[in-house]
Short mmCIF file of C-alpha atoms and ligand atoms in Angstrom, two decimals:
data_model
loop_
_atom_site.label_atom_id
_atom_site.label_comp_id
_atom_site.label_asym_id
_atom_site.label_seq_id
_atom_site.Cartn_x
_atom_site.Cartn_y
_atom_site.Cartn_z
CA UNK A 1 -21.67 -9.59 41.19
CA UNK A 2 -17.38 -8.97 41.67
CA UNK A 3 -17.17 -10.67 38.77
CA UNK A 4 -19.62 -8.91 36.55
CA UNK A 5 -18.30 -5.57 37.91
CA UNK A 6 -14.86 -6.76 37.01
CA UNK A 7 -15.68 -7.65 33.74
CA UNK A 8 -17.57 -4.46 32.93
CA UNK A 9 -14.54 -2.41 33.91
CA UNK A 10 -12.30 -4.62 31.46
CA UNK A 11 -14.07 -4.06 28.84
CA UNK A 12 -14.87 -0.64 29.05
CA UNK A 13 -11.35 -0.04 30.25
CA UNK A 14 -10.43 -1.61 27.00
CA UNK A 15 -12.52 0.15 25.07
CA UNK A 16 -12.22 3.75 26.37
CA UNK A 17 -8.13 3.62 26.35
CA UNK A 18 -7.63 1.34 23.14
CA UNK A 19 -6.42 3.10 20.51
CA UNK A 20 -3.89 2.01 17.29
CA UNK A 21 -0.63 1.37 17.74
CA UNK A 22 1.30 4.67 16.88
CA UNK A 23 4.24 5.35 15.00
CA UNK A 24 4.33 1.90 12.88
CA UNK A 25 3.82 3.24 9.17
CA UNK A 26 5.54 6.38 9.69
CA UNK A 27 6.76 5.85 6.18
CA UNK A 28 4.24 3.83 3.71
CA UNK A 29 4.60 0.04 4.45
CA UNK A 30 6.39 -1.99 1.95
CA UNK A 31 6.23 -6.03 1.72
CA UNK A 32 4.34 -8.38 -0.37
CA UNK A 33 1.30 -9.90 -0.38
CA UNK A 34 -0.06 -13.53 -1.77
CA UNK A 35 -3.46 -12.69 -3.10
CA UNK A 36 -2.64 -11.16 -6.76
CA UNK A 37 -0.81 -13.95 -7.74
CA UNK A 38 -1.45 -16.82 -5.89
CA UNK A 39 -5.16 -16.21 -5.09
CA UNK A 40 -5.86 -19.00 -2.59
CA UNK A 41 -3.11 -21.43 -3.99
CA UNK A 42 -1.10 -20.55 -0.78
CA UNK A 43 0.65 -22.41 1.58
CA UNK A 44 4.02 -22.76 4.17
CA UNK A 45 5.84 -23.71 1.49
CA UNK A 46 5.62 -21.01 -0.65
CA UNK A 47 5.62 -18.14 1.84
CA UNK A 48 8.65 -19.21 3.43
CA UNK A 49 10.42 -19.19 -0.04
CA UNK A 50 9.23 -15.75 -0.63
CA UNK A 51 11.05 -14.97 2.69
CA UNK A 52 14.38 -16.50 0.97
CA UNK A 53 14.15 -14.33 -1.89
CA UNK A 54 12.88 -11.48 -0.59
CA UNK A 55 15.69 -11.26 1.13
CA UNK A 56 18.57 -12.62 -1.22
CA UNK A 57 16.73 -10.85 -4.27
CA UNK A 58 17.76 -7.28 -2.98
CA UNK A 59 14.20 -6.44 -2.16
CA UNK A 60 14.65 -6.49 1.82
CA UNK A 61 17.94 -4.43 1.04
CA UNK A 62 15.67 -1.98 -0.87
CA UNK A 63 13.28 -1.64 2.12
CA UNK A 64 10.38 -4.15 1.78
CA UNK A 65 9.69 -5.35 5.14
CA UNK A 66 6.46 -7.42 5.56
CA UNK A 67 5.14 -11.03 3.88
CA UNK A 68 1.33 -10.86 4.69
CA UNK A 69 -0.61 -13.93 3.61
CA UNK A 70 -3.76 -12.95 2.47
CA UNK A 71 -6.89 -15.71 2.32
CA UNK A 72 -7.03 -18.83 2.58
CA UNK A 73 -4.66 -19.70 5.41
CA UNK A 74 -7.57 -20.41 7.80
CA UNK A 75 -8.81 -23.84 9.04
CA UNK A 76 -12.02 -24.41 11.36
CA UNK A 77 -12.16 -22.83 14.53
CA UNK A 78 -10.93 -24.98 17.61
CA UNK A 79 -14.23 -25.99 19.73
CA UNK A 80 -13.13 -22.91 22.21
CA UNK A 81 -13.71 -20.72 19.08
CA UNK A 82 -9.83 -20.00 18.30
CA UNK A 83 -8.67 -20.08 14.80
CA UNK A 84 -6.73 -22.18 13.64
CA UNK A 85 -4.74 -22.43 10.21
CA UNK A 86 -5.53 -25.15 7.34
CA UNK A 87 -3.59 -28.11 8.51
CA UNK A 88 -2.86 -29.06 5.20
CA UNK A 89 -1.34 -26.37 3.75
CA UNK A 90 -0.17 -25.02 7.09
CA UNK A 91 0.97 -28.64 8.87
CA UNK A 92 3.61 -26.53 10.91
CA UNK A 93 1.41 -23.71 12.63
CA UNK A 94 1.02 -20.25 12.07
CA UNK A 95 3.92 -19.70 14.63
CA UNK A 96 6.65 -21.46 13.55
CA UNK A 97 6.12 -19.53 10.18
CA UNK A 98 5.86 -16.26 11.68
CA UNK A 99 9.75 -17.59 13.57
CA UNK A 100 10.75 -19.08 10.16
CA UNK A 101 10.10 -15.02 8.71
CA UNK A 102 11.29 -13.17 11.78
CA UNK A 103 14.66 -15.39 11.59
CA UNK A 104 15.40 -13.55 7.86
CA UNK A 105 15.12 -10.03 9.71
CA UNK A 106 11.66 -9.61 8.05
CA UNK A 107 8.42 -9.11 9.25
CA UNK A 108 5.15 -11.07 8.97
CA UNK A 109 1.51 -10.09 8.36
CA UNK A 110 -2.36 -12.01 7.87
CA UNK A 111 -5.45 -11.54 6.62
CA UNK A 112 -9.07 -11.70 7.99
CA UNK A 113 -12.49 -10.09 7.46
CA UNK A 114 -14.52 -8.18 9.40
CA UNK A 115 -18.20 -10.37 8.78
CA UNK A 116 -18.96 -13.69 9.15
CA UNK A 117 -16.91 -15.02 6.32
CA UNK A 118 -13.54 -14.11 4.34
CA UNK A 119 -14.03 -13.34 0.74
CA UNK A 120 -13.32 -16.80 0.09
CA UNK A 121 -15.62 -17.84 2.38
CA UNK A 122 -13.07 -18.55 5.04
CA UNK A 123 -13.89 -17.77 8.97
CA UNK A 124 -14.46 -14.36 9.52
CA UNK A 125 -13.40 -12.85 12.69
CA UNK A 126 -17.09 -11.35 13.20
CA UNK A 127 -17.99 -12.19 16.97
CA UNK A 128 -14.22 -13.30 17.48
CA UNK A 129 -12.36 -10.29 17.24
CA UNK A 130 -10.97 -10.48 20.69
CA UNK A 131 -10.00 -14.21 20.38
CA UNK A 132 -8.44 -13.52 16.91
CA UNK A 133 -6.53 -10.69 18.38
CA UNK A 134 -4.98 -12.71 20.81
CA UNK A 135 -3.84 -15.94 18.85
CA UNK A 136 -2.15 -13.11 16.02
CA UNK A 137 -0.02 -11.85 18.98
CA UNK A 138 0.70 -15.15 20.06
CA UNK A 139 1.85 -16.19 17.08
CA UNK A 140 3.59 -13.14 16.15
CA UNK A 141 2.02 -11.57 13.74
CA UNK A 142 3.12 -7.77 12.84
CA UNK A 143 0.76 -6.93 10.40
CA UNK A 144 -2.92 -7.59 9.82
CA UNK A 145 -5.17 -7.06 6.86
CA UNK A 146 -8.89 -6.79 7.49
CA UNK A 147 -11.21 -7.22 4.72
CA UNK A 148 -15.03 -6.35 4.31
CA UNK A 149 -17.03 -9.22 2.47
CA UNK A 150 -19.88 -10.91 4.21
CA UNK A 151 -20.38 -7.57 6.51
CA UNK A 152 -24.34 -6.79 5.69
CA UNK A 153 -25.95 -4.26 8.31
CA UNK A 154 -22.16 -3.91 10.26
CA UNK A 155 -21.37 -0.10 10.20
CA UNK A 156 -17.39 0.17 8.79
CA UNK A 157 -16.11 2.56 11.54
CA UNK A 158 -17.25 0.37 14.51
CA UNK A 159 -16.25 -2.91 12.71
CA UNK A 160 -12.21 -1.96 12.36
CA UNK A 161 -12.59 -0.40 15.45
CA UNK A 162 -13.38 -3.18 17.36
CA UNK A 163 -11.33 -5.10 15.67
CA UNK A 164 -8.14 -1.85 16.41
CA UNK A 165 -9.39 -2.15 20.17
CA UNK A 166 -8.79 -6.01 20.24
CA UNK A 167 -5.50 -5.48 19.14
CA UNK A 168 -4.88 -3.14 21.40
CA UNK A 169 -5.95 -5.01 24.08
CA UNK A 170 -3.95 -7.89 22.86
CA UNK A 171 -0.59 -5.69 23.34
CA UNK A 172 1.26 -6.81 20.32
CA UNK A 173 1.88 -3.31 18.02
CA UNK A 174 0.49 -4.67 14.62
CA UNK A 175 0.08 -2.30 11.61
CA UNK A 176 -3.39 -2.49 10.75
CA UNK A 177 -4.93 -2.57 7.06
CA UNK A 178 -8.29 -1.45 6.71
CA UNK A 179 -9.55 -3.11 3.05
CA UNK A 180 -13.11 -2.21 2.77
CA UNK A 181 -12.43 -0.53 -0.70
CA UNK A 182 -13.36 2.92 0.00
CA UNK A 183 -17.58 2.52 0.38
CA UNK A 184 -17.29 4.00 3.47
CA UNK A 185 -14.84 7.01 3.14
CA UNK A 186 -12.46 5.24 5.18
CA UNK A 187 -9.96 8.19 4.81
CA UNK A 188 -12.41 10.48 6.95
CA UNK A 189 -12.16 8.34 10.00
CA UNK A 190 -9.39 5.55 9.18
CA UNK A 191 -6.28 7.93 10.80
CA UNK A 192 -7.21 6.94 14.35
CA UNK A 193 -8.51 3.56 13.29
CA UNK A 194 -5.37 2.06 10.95
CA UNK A 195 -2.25 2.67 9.65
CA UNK A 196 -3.87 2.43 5.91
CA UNK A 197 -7.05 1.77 4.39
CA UNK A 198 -7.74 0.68 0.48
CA UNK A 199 -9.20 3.06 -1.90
CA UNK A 200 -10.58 0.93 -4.32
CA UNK A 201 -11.94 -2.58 -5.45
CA UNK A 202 -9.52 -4.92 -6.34
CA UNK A 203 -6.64 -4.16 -9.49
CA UNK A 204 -6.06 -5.95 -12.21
CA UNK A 205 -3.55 -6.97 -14.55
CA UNK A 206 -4.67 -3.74 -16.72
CA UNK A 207 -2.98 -0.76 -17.04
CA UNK A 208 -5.76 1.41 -18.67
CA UNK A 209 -9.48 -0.38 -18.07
CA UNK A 210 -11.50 -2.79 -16.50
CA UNK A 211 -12.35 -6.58 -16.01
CA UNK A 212 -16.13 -6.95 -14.65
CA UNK A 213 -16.98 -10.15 -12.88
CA UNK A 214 -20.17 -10.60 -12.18
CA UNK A 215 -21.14 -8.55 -9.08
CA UNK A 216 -18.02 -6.70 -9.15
CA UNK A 217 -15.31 -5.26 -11.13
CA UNK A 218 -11.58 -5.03 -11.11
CA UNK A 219 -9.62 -1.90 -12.08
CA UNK A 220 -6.90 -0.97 -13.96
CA UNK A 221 -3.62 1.01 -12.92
CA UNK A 222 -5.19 4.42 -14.35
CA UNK A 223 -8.25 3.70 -13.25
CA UNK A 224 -7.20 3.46 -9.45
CA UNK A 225 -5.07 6.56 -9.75
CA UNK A 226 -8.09 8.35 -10.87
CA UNK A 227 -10.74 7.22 -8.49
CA UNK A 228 -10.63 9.56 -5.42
CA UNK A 229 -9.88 12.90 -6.43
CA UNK A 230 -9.15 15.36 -3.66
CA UNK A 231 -7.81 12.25 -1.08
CA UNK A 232 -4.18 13.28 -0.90
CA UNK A 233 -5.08 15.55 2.07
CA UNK A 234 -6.37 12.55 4.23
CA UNK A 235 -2.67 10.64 3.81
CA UNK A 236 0.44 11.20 5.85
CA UNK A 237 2.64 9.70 7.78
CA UNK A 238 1.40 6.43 10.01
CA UNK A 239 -2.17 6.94 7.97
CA UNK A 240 -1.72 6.10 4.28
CA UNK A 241 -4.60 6.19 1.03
CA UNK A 242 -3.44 2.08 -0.26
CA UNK A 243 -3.78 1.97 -3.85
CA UNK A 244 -4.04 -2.07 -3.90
CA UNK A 245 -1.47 -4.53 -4.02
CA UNK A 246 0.97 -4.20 -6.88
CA UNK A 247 0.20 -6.16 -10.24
CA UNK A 248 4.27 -5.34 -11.39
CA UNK A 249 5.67 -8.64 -12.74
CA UNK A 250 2.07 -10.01 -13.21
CA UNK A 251 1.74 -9.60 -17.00
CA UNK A 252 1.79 -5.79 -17.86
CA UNK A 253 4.56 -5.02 -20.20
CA UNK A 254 7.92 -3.22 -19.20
CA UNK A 255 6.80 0.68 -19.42
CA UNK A 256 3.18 -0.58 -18.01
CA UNK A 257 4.87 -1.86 -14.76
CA UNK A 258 7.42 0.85 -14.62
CA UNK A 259 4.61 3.40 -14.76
CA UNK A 260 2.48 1.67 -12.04
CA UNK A 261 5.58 1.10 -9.52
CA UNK A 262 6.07 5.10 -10.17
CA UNK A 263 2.80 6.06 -10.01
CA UNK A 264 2.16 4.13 -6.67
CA UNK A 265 5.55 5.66 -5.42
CA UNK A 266 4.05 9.22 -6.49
CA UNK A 267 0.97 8.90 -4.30
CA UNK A 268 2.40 7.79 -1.44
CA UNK A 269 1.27 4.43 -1.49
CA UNK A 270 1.88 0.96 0.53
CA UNK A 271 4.37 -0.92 -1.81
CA UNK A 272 3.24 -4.62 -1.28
CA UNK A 273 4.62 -6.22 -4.24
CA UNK A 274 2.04 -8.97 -5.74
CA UNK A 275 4.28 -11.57 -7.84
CA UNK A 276 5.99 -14.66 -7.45
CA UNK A 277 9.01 -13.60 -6.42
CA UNK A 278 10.43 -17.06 -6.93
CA UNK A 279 10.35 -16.52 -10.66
CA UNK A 280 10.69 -13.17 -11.24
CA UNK A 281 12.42 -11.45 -14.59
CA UNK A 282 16.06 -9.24 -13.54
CA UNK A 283 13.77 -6.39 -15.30
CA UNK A 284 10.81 -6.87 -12.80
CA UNK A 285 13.97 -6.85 -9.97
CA UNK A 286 14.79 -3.96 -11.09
CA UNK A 287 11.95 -2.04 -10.67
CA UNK A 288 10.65 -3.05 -7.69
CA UNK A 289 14.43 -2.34 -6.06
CA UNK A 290 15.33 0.83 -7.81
CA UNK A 291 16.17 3.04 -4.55
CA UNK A 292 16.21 6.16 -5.65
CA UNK A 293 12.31 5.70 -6.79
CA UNK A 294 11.40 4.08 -3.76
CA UNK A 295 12.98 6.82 -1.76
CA UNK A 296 10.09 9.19 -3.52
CA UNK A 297 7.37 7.28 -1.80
CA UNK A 298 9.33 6.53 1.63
CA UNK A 299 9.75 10.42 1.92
CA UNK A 300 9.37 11.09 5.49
CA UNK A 301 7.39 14.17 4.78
CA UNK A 302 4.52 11.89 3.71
CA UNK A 303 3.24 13.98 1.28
CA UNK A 304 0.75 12.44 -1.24
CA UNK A 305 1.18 13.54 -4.81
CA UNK A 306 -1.19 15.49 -7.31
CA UNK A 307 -1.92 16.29 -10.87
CA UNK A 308 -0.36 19.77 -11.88
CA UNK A 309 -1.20 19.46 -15.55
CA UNK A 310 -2.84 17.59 -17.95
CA UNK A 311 -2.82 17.92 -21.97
CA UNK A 312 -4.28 15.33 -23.89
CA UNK A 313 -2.72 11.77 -22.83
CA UNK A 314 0.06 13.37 -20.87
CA UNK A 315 -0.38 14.06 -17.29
CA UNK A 316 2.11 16.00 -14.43
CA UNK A 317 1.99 14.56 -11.56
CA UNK A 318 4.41 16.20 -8.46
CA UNK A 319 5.63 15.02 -4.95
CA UNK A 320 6.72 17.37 -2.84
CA UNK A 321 9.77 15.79 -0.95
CA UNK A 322 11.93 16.44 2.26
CA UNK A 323 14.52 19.71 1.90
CA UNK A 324 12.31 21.62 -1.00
CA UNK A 325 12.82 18.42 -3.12
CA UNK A 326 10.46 17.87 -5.65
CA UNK A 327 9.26 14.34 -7.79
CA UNK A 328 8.07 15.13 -11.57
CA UNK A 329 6.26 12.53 -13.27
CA UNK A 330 5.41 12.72 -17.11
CA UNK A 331 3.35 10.31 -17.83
CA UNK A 332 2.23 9.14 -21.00
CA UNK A 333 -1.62 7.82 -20.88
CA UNK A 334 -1.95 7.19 -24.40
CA UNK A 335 -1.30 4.62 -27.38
CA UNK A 336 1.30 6.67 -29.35
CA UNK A 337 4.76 7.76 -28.01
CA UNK A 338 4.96 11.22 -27.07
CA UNK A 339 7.18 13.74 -27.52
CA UNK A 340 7.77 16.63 -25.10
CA UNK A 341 9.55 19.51 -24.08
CA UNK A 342 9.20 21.51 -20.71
CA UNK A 343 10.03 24.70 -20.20
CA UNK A 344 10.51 24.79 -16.22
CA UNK A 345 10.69 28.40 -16.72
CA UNK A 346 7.67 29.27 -18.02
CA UNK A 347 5.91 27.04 -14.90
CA UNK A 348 5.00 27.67 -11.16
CA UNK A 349 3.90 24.83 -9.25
CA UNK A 350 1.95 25.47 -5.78
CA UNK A 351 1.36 22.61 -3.06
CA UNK A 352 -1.83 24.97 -0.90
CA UNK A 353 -2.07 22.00 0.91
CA UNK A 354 1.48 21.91 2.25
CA UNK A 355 2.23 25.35 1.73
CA UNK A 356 4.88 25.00 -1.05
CA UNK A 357 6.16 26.96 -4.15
CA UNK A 358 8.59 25.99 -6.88
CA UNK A 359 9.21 28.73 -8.78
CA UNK A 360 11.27 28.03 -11.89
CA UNK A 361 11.62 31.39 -12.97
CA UNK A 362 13.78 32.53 -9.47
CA UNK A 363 15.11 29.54 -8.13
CA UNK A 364 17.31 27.14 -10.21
CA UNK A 365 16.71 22.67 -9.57
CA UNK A 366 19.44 20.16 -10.63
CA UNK A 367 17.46 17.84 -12.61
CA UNK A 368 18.10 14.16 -12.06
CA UNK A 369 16.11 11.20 -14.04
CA UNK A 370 15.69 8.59 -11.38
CA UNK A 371 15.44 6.02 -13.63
CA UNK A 372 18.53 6.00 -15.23
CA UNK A 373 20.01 7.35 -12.22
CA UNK A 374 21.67 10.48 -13.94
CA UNK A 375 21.97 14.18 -13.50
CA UNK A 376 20.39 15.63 -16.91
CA UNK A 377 21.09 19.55 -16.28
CA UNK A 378 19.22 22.31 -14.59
CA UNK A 379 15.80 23.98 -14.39
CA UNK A 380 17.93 26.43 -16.54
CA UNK A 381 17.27 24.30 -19.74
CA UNK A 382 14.36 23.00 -20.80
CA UNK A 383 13.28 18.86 -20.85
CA UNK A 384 13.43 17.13 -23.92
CA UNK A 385 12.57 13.13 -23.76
CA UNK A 386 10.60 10.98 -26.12
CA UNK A 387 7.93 8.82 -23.53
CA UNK A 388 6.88 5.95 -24.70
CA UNK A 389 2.94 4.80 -24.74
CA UNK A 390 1.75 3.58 -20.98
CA UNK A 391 5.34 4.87 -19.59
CA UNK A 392 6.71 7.41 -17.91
CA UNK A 393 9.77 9.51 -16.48
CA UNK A 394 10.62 10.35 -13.20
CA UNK A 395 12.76 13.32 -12.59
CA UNK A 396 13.60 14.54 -9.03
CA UNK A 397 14.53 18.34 -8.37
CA UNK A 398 17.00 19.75 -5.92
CA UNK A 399 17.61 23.42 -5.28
CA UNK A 400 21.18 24.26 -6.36
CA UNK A 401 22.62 26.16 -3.17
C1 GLA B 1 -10.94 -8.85 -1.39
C2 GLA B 1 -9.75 -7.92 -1.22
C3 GLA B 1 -8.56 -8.52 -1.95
C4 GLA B 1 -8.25 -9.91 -1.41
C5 GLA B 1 -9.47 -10.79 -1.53
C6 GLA B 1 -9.29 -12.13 -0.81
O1 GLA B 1 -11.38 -8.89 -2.70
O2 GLA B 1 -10.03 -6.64 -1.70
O3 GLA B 1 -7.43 -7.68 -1.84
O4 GLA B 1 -7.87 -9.78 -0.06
O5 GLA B 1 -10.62 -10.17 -0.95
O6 GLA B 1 -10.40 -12.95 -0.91
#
């Protein structure tokens, strides 16, 4: 009877106190992520040479953090139910990767799924949660991604928050990545359940369409960006909309990859890059290092960008930023290359959300193009630039004082 009491006051105690882990995505997290290129081709090998060049490839430098494997790492449960990884691809333990990562000053993240089975049809942590919980802070793990296949009648909220109470209860802070695609409007409940929660289905190698498979479809770059209108207010700091896993390097061309990596850095977005970092091009380097466009999405203000105008294929999209700061990004949907020329002074751009004005017409912006790392001018003079099809420019604004 002690021990029944006892154990009814655990868990409740667990239950009624457990919350997330504050304060670990107070900017949106950056890393990379195994699953758009490697699918379930991973193993020790390769993650821990991702490590070495995420570090000696800039990229740490430039502020990405975490390498999450994603499925396929699992092996059988032990016969006390714990988890174990796939001793074949994983012969040294889960741990000794998680040191090998922690050693390069980086940070280390896994996947799992809230049913039965992964999406691969690896163990799910259904029925487990508490037991996977534990082993993921005994190994170290830092960051966990928690996916929704194989979940029939399990309601979304209670699933990731049993699974944000075990890890909780398991004591080691762990960002936590809801993925259940946005079925459930994650963003109406996900702030006190995660640190992020997906949007979408999976993306594709696409900028502008889709790839259908079956029972589900993939999505291109545009098609993602224009999938949840009227989300931005759910995102801010420690609680971010995640656009996917990045596709740059993957097989997009130049402008198509440059576009996405600004896009994503317009809306506030996780920045998990997706390719083999082991081969990557300098020009794919560059992009995914270029600080002054990461420093758009790692505002600390958090703000999630919008659409201020639209004609035909070209689209402005803003960011309000940190000390009346603001992100401009032309971007050119169509086939043709566009050319344009923007009058600041004839525009006023309102944030009602955040309670910001940019008026052109009484306050003057030095214009810098954040691409080519340049001041062009003033708000005084109006933008000329040619944009090429599927690209864009980035311009950031600062009041002259
Ligand atoms: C789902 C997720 C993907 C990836 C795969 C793994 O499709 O949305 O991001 O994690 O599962 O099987």
């Amino acid at each position: 009877m002690k021990k029944l009491t006892f154990f009814i006051l655990l868990i409740l105690s667990t239950s009624l106190y457990a919350q997330k882990f504050e304060g670990l995505a107070l900017t949106p997290p950056m890393g990379w992520n195994s699953w758009n290129y490697f699918g379930c081709d991973v193993d020790e090998a390769i993650i821990r040479q991702t490590a070495d060049i995420m570090v000696t490839s800039g990229m740490k430098d430039a502020g990405y953090q975490y390498i999450v494997i994603d499925d396929c790492w699992h092996g059988e449960r032990d016969n006390l139910g714990f988890i174990q990884p796939d001793p074949e691809r994983f012969p040294s333990g889960i741990k000794a990767l998680a040191d090998y990562i922690h050693s390069k000053g980086l940070k280390f993240g896994i996947y799992s799924d809230a049913g039965w089975k992964t999406c691969a049809g690896r163990p799910g942590s259904r029925g487990y949660e508490y037991q996977d919980a534990m082993k993921y802070a005994e190994w170290g793990v830092d960051y966990l991604k928690y996916d929704w296949c194989n979940t029939e009648d399990l309601n979304a909220k209670g699933a990731f928050m049993t699974m944000r109470n075990a890890l909780y209860a398991a004591g080691r802070p762990i960002v936590f990545s809801l993925c259940e695609w946005g079925n459930n409007n994650p963003w109406e409940w996900g702030k006190d359940v995660g640190h992020l929660w997906r949007i979408s289905g999976d993306i594709a190698v696409i900028f502008d369409g889709e790839e259908g498979h079956g029972t589900w479809t993939s999505w291109g770059v545009l098609q993602i960006l224009d999938m949840r209108e009227g989300i931005r207010i759910y995102a801010g700091p420690d609680h971010w909309n995640d656009f996917d896993m990045m596709e740059v390097g993957n097989g997009m061309t130049l402008s198509e990859d440059r576009a996405h990596f600004t896009l994503w850095c317009m809306m506030a977005s996780p920045l998990m890059a997706g390719n083999d970092l082991r081969n990557m091009s300098q020009e794919t380097r560059e992009i995914l290092t270029n600080n002054e466009v990461i420093a758009v999405n790692q505002d600390p203000l958090g703000i999630q960008g919008f659409k201020y105008l639209k004609k035909d294929e070209l689209e402005i999209w803003v960011k309000p930023l940190k000390e009346d700061e603001l992100a401009v990004c032309f971007l050119n949907r169509g086939m043709a290359t566009k050319k344009i020329e923007f009058n600041w002074e004839d525009h006023f751009i309102k944030d009602d959300f955040v309670h910001k004005e940019y008026k052109f017409d009484q306050t003057e912006y030095q214009v810098r193009d954040l691409w080519i790392k340049k001041n062009i001018g003033t708000t005084k003079k109006s933008y000329v630039s040619t944009i090429a099809s599927h690209d864009v420019k980035l311009l950031k604004l600062s009041p002259v004082k």
